[in-house]
Amino acid sequence: MKDLEREFERMVREHRGTIYTVCYMFSNDQDEVADLFQEVLINLWKSLPSFEGRSNVSSWIYRISLNVCISLNHKKRRHKTVPLTMNINPYEETETNQNSHQMDMLRQRIARLGQFDRAIILLWLENMTYEEIAAIMGITVKNVSVRLYRIKNELKNMSND
């Protein structure tokens, strides 16, 4: 059991940025992102003993992260909640934070995409190859190519309203 725990800790340390990025793309509420992150970790822990290494560890982590975020997003839509808000924006734009503002605008546009397209563009932004994206998403490489072309055009044509 200790070996499994050490392996899990190492895996989380190495891939926590990936997990956080996926969670962040499915919510803009910090508490919800933290909940998604925790749920991904729980699912990774439960799935680790059955991971056979037939795929790359990062691909496996992406797949679990995406599945958790998508399924919890479906549940959230069925059960409407009212978020508690404080009039504090930790991401408030500053003069030195123009790049952050552009990233936030891109994230807002991506958030308006459907979940499947959002997952594909996220993997592409993480510099995954078309083959890796196809393996994670369970579609063909050609389908990845076509979808990315359409997604990029859709993002270009969106307004920031």
CSV table of C-alpha atoms in Angstrom, one decimal:
chain,number,residue,atom,x,y,z
A,1,MET,CA,0.0,0.0,0.0
A,2,LYS,CA,2.9,2.4,0.8
A,3,ASP,CA,4.2,2.0,-2.8
A,4,LEU,CA,0.8,2.8,-4.2
A,5,GLU,CA,0.6,5.9,-2.0
A,6,ARG,CA,4.1,7.1,-3.0
A,7,GLU,CA,3.3,6.5,-6.7
A,8,PHE,CA,0.0,8.5,-6.3
A,9,GLU,CA,1.8,11.4,-4.6
A,10,ARG,CA,4.5,11.5,-7.3
A,11,MET,CA,1.9,11.4,-10.0
A,12,VAL,CA,-0.2,14.2,-8.4
A,13,ARG,CA,3.0,16.3,-7.9
A,14,GLU,CA,4.0,15.9,-11.6
A,15,HIS,CA,0.5,16.4,-13.1
A,16,ARG,CA,-1.2,18.8,-10.7
A,17,GLY,CA,-0.9,21.7,-13.2
A,18,THR,CA,-2.7,19.5,-15.8
A,19,ILE,CA,-5.5,18.6,-13.4
A,20,TYR,CA,-5.9,22.2,-12.3
A,21,THR,CA,-6.0,23.5,-15.9
A,22,VAL,CA,-8.8,21.0,-16.8
A,23,CYS,CA,-10.8,21.9,-13.8
A,24,TYR,CA,-10.3,25.6,-14.4
A,25,MET,CA,-11.6,25.3,-17.9
A,26,PHE,CA,-14.9,23.9,-16.6
A,27,SER,CA,-15.5,26.5,-14.0
A,28,ASN,CA,-14.6,30.1,-13.2
A,29,ASP,CA,-15.5,29.8,-9.5
A,30,GLN,CA,-12.4,29.1,-7.3
A,31,ASP,CA,-14.3,27.0,-4.8
A,32,GLU,CA,-15.8,24.9,-7.6
A,33,VAL,CA,-12.4,24.5,-9.2
A,34,ALA,CA,-11.1,23.2,-5.9
A,35,ASP,CA,-14.1,20.8,-5.6
A,36,LEU,CA,-13.5,19.5,-9.1
A,37,PHE,CA,-9.7,19.1,-8.4
A,38,GLN,CA,-10.5,17.1,-5.3
A,39,GLU,CA,-13.0,14.9,-7.1
A,40,VAL,CA,-10.4,14.2,-9.9
A,41,LEU,CA,-7.9,13.2,-7.2
A,42,ILE,CA,-10.5,10.8,-5.6
A,43,ASN,CA,-11.2,9.3,-9.0
A,44,LEU,CA,-7.5,9.0,-9.8
A,45,TRP,CA,-6.9,7.2,-6.5
A,46,LYS,CA,-9.8,4.8,-7.0
A,47,SER,CA,-8.6,4.1,-10.6
A,48,LEU,CA,-4.8,3.8,-9.9
A,49,PRO,CA,-4.8,0.1,-8.9
A,50,SER,CA,-6.5,-0.8,-12.2
A,51,PHE,CA,-4.3,1.4,-14.4
A,52,GLU,CA,-2.4,-1.1,-16.5
A,53,GLY,CA,-0.1,1.4,-18.3
A,54,ARG,CA,-1.5,0.7,-21.7
A,55,SER,CA,-1.7,4.4,-22.3
A,56,ASN,CA,0.5,7.3,-21.3
A,57,VAL,CA,0.0,8.4,-17.6
A,58,SER,CA,-0.7,12.0,-18.7
A,59,SER,CA,-3.3,10.8,-21.2
A,60,TRP,CA,-5.0,8.7,-18.5
A,61,ILE,CA,-5.0,11.7,-16.1
A,62,TYR,CA,-6.5,13.9,-18.8
A,63,ARG,CA,-9.2,11.4,-19.6
A,64,ILE,CA,-10.2,11.0,-15.9
A,65,SER,CA,-10.0,14.8,-15.3
A,66,LEU,CA,-12.2,15.5,-18.3
A,67,ASN,CA,-14.7,12.8,-17.4
A,68,VAL,CA,-15.0,14.1,-13.9
A,69,CYS,CA,-15.5,17.7,-15.0
A,70,ILE,CA,-18.0,16.8,-17.7
A,71,SER,CA,-20.1,14.5,-15.5
A,72,LEU,CA,-20.1,17.0,-12.6
A,73,ASN,CA,-21.0,19.8,-15.0
A,74,HIS,CA,-24.0,17.7,-16.2
A,75,LYS,CA,-25.1,17.2,-12.5
A,76,LYS,CA,-24.7,20.9,-11.8
A,77,ARG,CA,-27.0,21.8,-14.7
A,78,ARG,CA,-29.7,19.6,-13.2
A,79,HIS,CA,-29.3,21.1,-9.7
A,80,LYS,CA,-29.2,24.8,-9.9
A,81,THR,CA,-27.4,26.5,-7.1
A,82,VAL,CA,-26.9,30.1,-6.1
A,83,PRO,CA,-23.2,30.9,-5.6
A,84,LEU,CA,-22.1,33.0,-2.7
A,85,THR,CA,-20.2,36.0,-3.9
A,86,MET,CA,-17.9,38.5,-2.3
A,87,ASN,CA,-17.1,41.8,-4.1
A,88,ILE,CA,-13.5,40.8,-4.4
A,89,ASN,CA,-11.9,39.8,-7.7
A,90,PRO,CA,-8.5,38.1,-7.2
A,91,TYR,CA,-8.0,38.2,-11.0
A,92,GLU,CA,-8.6,41.9,-11.2
A,93,GLU,CA,-6.8,43.5,-14.1
A,94,THR,CA,-3.7,45.6,-13.4
A,95,GLU,CA,-1.5,47.5,-15.7
A,96,THR,CA,1.2,44.8,-15.6
A,97,ASN,CA,-1.3,42.0,-16.2
A,98,GLN,CA,-2.3,42.6,-19.9
A,99,ASN,CA,-1.4,39.0,-20.8
A,100,SER,CA,-3.6,37.7,-18.0
A,101,HIS,CA,-6.4,39.8,-19.4
A,102,GLN,CA,-6.0,38.3,-22.8
A,103,MET,CA,-5.9,34.8,-21.3
A,104,ASP,CA,-9.1,35.5,-19.4
A,105,MET,CA,-10.8,36.7,-22.6
A,106,LEU,CA,-9.7,33.5,-24.3
A,107,ARG,CA,-10.9,31.4,-21.3
A,108,GLN,CA,-14.3,33.2,-21.4
A,109,ARG,CA,-14.7,32.3,-25.1
A,110,ILE,CA,-13.6,28.7,-24.6
A,111,ALA,CA,-16.1,28.4,-21.7
A,112,ARG,CA,-18.9,29.2,-24.2
A,113,LEU,CA,-18.0,26.2,-26.3
A,114,GLY,CA,-19.7,22.8,-25.9
A,115,GLN,CA,-18.0,20.5,-23.4
A,116,PHE,CA,-16.6,18.2,-26.0
A,117,ASP,CA,-15.1,21.1,-28.1
A,118,ARG,CA,-13.9,22.7,-24.9
A,119,ALA,CA,-12.0,19.5,-24.0
A,120,ILE,CA,-10.5,19.2,-27.4
A,121,ILE,CA,-9.2,22.8,-27.5
A,122,LEU,CA,-7.9,22.4,-24.0
A,123,LEU,CA,-5.8,19.4,-25.0
A,124,TRP,CA,-4.6,21.2,-28.1
A,125,LEU,CA,-3.6,24.2,-25.9
A,126,GLU,CA,-1.6,21.8,-23.7
A,127,ASN,CA,0.5,21.0,-26.8
A,128,MET,CA,-0.9,17.5,-27.2
A,129,THR,CA,-0.5,15.9,-30.6
A,130,TYR,CA,-3.6,15.1,-32.7
A,131,GLU,CA,-2.9,11.4,-32.0
A,132,GLU,CA,-2.9,12.0,-28.2
A,133,ILE,CA,-6.0,14.1,-28.4
A,134,ALA,CA,-7.7,11.3,-30.4
A,135,ALA,CA,-6.7,8.7,-27.9
A,136,ILE,CA,-8.0,10.7,-24.9
A,137,MET,CA,-11.2,11.8,-26.6
A,138,GLY,CA,-12.0,8.4,-28.3
A,139,ILE,CA,-12.2,9.9,-31.8
A,140,THR,CA,-10.1,9.6,-35.0
A,141,VAL,CA,-7.2,11.8,-35.7
A,142,LYS,CA,-9.0,13.1,-38.8
A,143,ASN,CA,-12.0,14.0,-36.6
A,144,VAL,CA,-9.6,15.9,-34.2
A,145,SER,CA,-8.2,17.9,-37.2
A,146,VAL,CA,-11.7,18.8,-38.5
A,147,ARG,CA,-13.0,19.7,-35.0
A,148,LEU,CA,-10.0,21.9,-34.2
A,149,TYR,CA,-10.3,23.8,-37.4
A,150,ARG,CA,-14.0,24.5,-36.7
A,151,ILE,CA,-13.4,25.3,-33.0
A,152,LYS,CA,-10.6,27.8,-33.9
A,153,ASN,CA,-12.9,29.5,-36.4
A,154,GLU,CA,-15.7,29.6,-33.9
A,155,LEU,CA,-13.4,31.2,-31.3
A,156,LYS,CA,-12.2,33.8,-33.8
A,157,ASN,CA,-15.7,34.8,-34.7
A,158,MET,CA,-16.9,35.1,-31.1
A,159,SER,CA,-17.3,38.5,-29.6
A,160,ASN,CA,-16.3,39.2,-26.0
A,161,ASP,CA,-19.8,40.1,-24.9
